[in-house]
């Protein structure tokens, strides 16, 4: 019908997969995938046989959509698509680890930290409640203050 040379292994149909309505080549291995088969999965209009699908795709732990393994994001042990990751997680600017948005700590300069890095590197001013690196914080008596809040004490900063 189209005049192209056949490269598939289907021998019970005289039409190639482009002209016939029996299948499409697997986007990974090239074997013919039958269109209406439980053995065929589709992603972005490409067919995948069961083995190639299982070897190349994961399911997003939030929305349930298929995600190519090369595009999977990790968040607290979950495999996530980019959209679900962006909705629920941020990347710590210190360790580059994913942390849930509810656990992000932002310091006085706008740097974003996971809980572990914040606990290790930041101090909270008892007066204003902001988080600061050690170089911007002073200990006065039993209190921890940022330089702005401790400005009345000339020796503090």
Short mmCIF file of C-alpha atoms in Angstrom, two decimals, residues 2-133:
data_model
loop_
_atom_site.label_atom_id
_atom_site.label_comp_id
_atom_site.label_asym_id
_atom_site.label_seq_id
_atom_site.Cartn_x
_atom_site.Cartn_y
_atom_site.Cartn_z
CA UNK A 2 2.71 2.55 0.94
CA UNK A 3 5.64 0.96 -0.91
CA UNK A 4 7.97 0.98 2.11
CA UNK A 5 10.09 -2.03 2.95
CA UNK A 6 8.73 -4.02 5.89
CA UNK A 7 11.05 -4.39 8.86
CA UNK A 8 8.64 -5.99 11.33
CA UNK A 9 8.20 -9.67 12.09
CA UNK A 10 4.42 -9.86 11.64
CA UNK A 11 3.78 -12.43 8.95
CA UNK A 12 0.02 -12.83 9.10
CA UNK A 13 -0.77 -9.39 7.66
CA UNK A 14 0.24 -8.04 4.26
CA UNK A 15 0.08 -4.42 5.39
CA UNK A 16 2.83 -2.75 7.41
CA UNK A 17 1.93 -1.20 10.74
CA UNK A 18 1.64 2.24 9.11
CA UNK A 19 -0.94 1.06 6.55
CA UNK A 20 -2.66 -1.64 8.59
CA UNK A 21 -4.44 -1.27 11.85
CA UNK A 22 -2.77 -4.06 13.74
CA UNK A 23 0.01 -2.47 15.73
CA UNK A 24 2.94 -0.15 16.09
CA UNK A 25 6.62 -0.73 16.79
CA UNK A 26 7.76 -0.51 20.40
CA UNK A 27 9.53 2.82 20.82
CA UNK A 28 12.33 1.05 22.72
CA UNK A 29 12.96 -2.38 21.18
CA UNK A 30 11.14 -2.08 17.83
CA UNK A 31 8.99 -5.20 18.19
CA UNK A 32 5.41 -4.79 17.02
CA UNK A 33 2.92 -3.96 19.76
CA UNK A 34 -0.70 -4.78 19.04
CA UNK A 35 -2.89 -1.69 19.37
CA UNK A 36 -5.64 -3.11 21.58
CA UNK A 37 -3.57 -5.47 23.69
CA UNK A 38 -3.02 -5.58 27.44
CA UNK A 39 0.64 -6.13 26.53
CA UNK A 40 0.92 -2.63 25.00
CA UNK A 41 1.23 0.66 26.88
CA UNK A 42 1.24 4.11 25.32
CA UNK A 43 3.15 7.26 26.24
CA UNK A 44 3.18 10.44 24.11
CA UNK A 45 1.69 8.51 21.17
CA UNK A 46 4.49 5.91 21.32
CA UNK A 47 3.81 2.22 21.90
CA UNK A 48 5.81 0.15 24.39
CA UNK A 49 5.76 -3.61 24.86
CA UNK A 50 5.28 -4.88 28.42
CA UNK A 51 8.99 -5.57 29.07
CA UNK A 52 10.18 -2.19 27.76
CA UNK A 53 7.42 -0.41 29.70
CA UNK A 54 8.42 -2.13 32.95
CA UNK A 55 12.11 -1.39 32.31
CA UNK A 56 11.66 2.29 31.37
CA UNK A 57 8.68 3.70 33.28
CA UNK A 58 7.55 4.30 36.87
CA UNK A 59 4.23 5.48 38.23
CA UNK A 60 4.01 8.83 40.02
CA UNK A 61 3.27 8.18 43.69
CA UNK A 62 0.91 11.18 43.86
CA UNK A 63 -1.09 11.44 40.63
CA UNK A 64 -0.63 7.88 39.31
CA UNK A 65 0.56 9.01 35.88
CA UNK A 66 3.33 7.11 34.09
CA UNK A 67 6.76 8.78 34.19
CA UNK A 68 9.81 7.83 32.12
CA UNK A 69 12.51 6.67 34.55
CA UNK A 70 14.84 9.39 33.24
CA UNK A 71 12.31 12.03 34.35
CA UNK A 72 11.44 10.65 37.82
CA UNK A 73 11.96 12.89 40.84
CA UNK A 74 12.51 11.44 44.31
CA UNK A 75 10.77 12.88 47.35
CA UNK A 76 10.82 11.03 50.69
CA UNK A 77 11.15 7.70 48.89
CA UNK A 78 8.32 8.40 46.43
CA UNK A 79 8.74 8.35 42.65
CA UNK A 80 7.14 11.57 41.39
CA UNK A 81 6.47 13.33 38.11
CA UNK A 82 7.87 16.84 37.80
CA UNK A 83 4.50 18.52 38.40
CA UNK A 84 3.83 16.63 41.67
CA UNK A 85 7.41 17.16 42.85
CA UNK A 86 7.15 20.92 42.25
CA UNK A 87 3.82 21.07 44.12
CA UNK A 88 5.09 19.22 47.20
CA UNK A 89 8.87 19.51 47.48
CA UNK A 90 11.77 21.93 47.26
CA UNK A 91 15.48 21.32 46.91
CA UNK A 92 17.74 22.28 49.82
CA UNK A 93 20.30 24.81 48.59
CA UNK A 94 22.99 23.29 50.83
CA UNK A 95 22.77 19.50 50.34
CA UNK A 96 20.55 19.44 47.18
CA UNK A 97 18.21 16.97 48.89
CA UNK A 98 14.45 17.05 48.40
CA UNK A 99 12.46 18.27 51.38
CA UNK A 100 8.70 18.62 51.75
CA UNK A 101 7.54 22.23 51.46
CA UNK A 102 6.21 22.12 55.04
CA UNK A 103 9.75 21.42 56.34
CA UNK A 104 11.68 24.10 54.40
CA UNK A 105 13.49 26.68 56.55
CA UNK A 106 14.38 30.02 54.95
CA UNK A 107 17.18 32.08 56.48
CA UNK A 108 17.39 35.87 56.68
CA UNK A 109 19.05 36.02 53.24
CA UNK A 110 16.40 33.88 51.51
CA UNK A 111 18.45 30.66 51.31
CA UNK A 112 16.27 27.54 51.52
CA UNK A 113 17.29 24.65 53.81
CA UNK A 114 16.02 21.18 54.59
CA UNK A 115 15.40 20.52 58.30
CA UNK A 116 18.72 18.71 58.82
CA UNK A 117 20.85 21.45 57.24
CA UNK A 118 18.90 24.18 59.05
CA UNK A 119 19.42 22.45 62.39
CA UNK A 120 23.13 22.07 61.70
CA UNK A 121 23.84 25.53 60.24
CA UNK A 122 21.24 28.02 61.46
CA UNK A 123 20.34 29.76 64.69
CA UNK A 124 17.00 31.38 65.43
CA UNK A 125 16.94 34.83 66.97
CA UNK A 126 14.93 34.74 70.20
CA UNK A 127 13.69 38.28 69.56
CA UNK A 128 12.57 38.40 65.91
CA UNK A 129 12.28 34.67 65.15
CA UNK A 130 14.36 34.87 61.95
CA UNK A 131 16.96 32.21 61.11
CA UNK A 132 20.60 33.26 60.72
CA UNK A 133 23.99 31.73 60.02
#
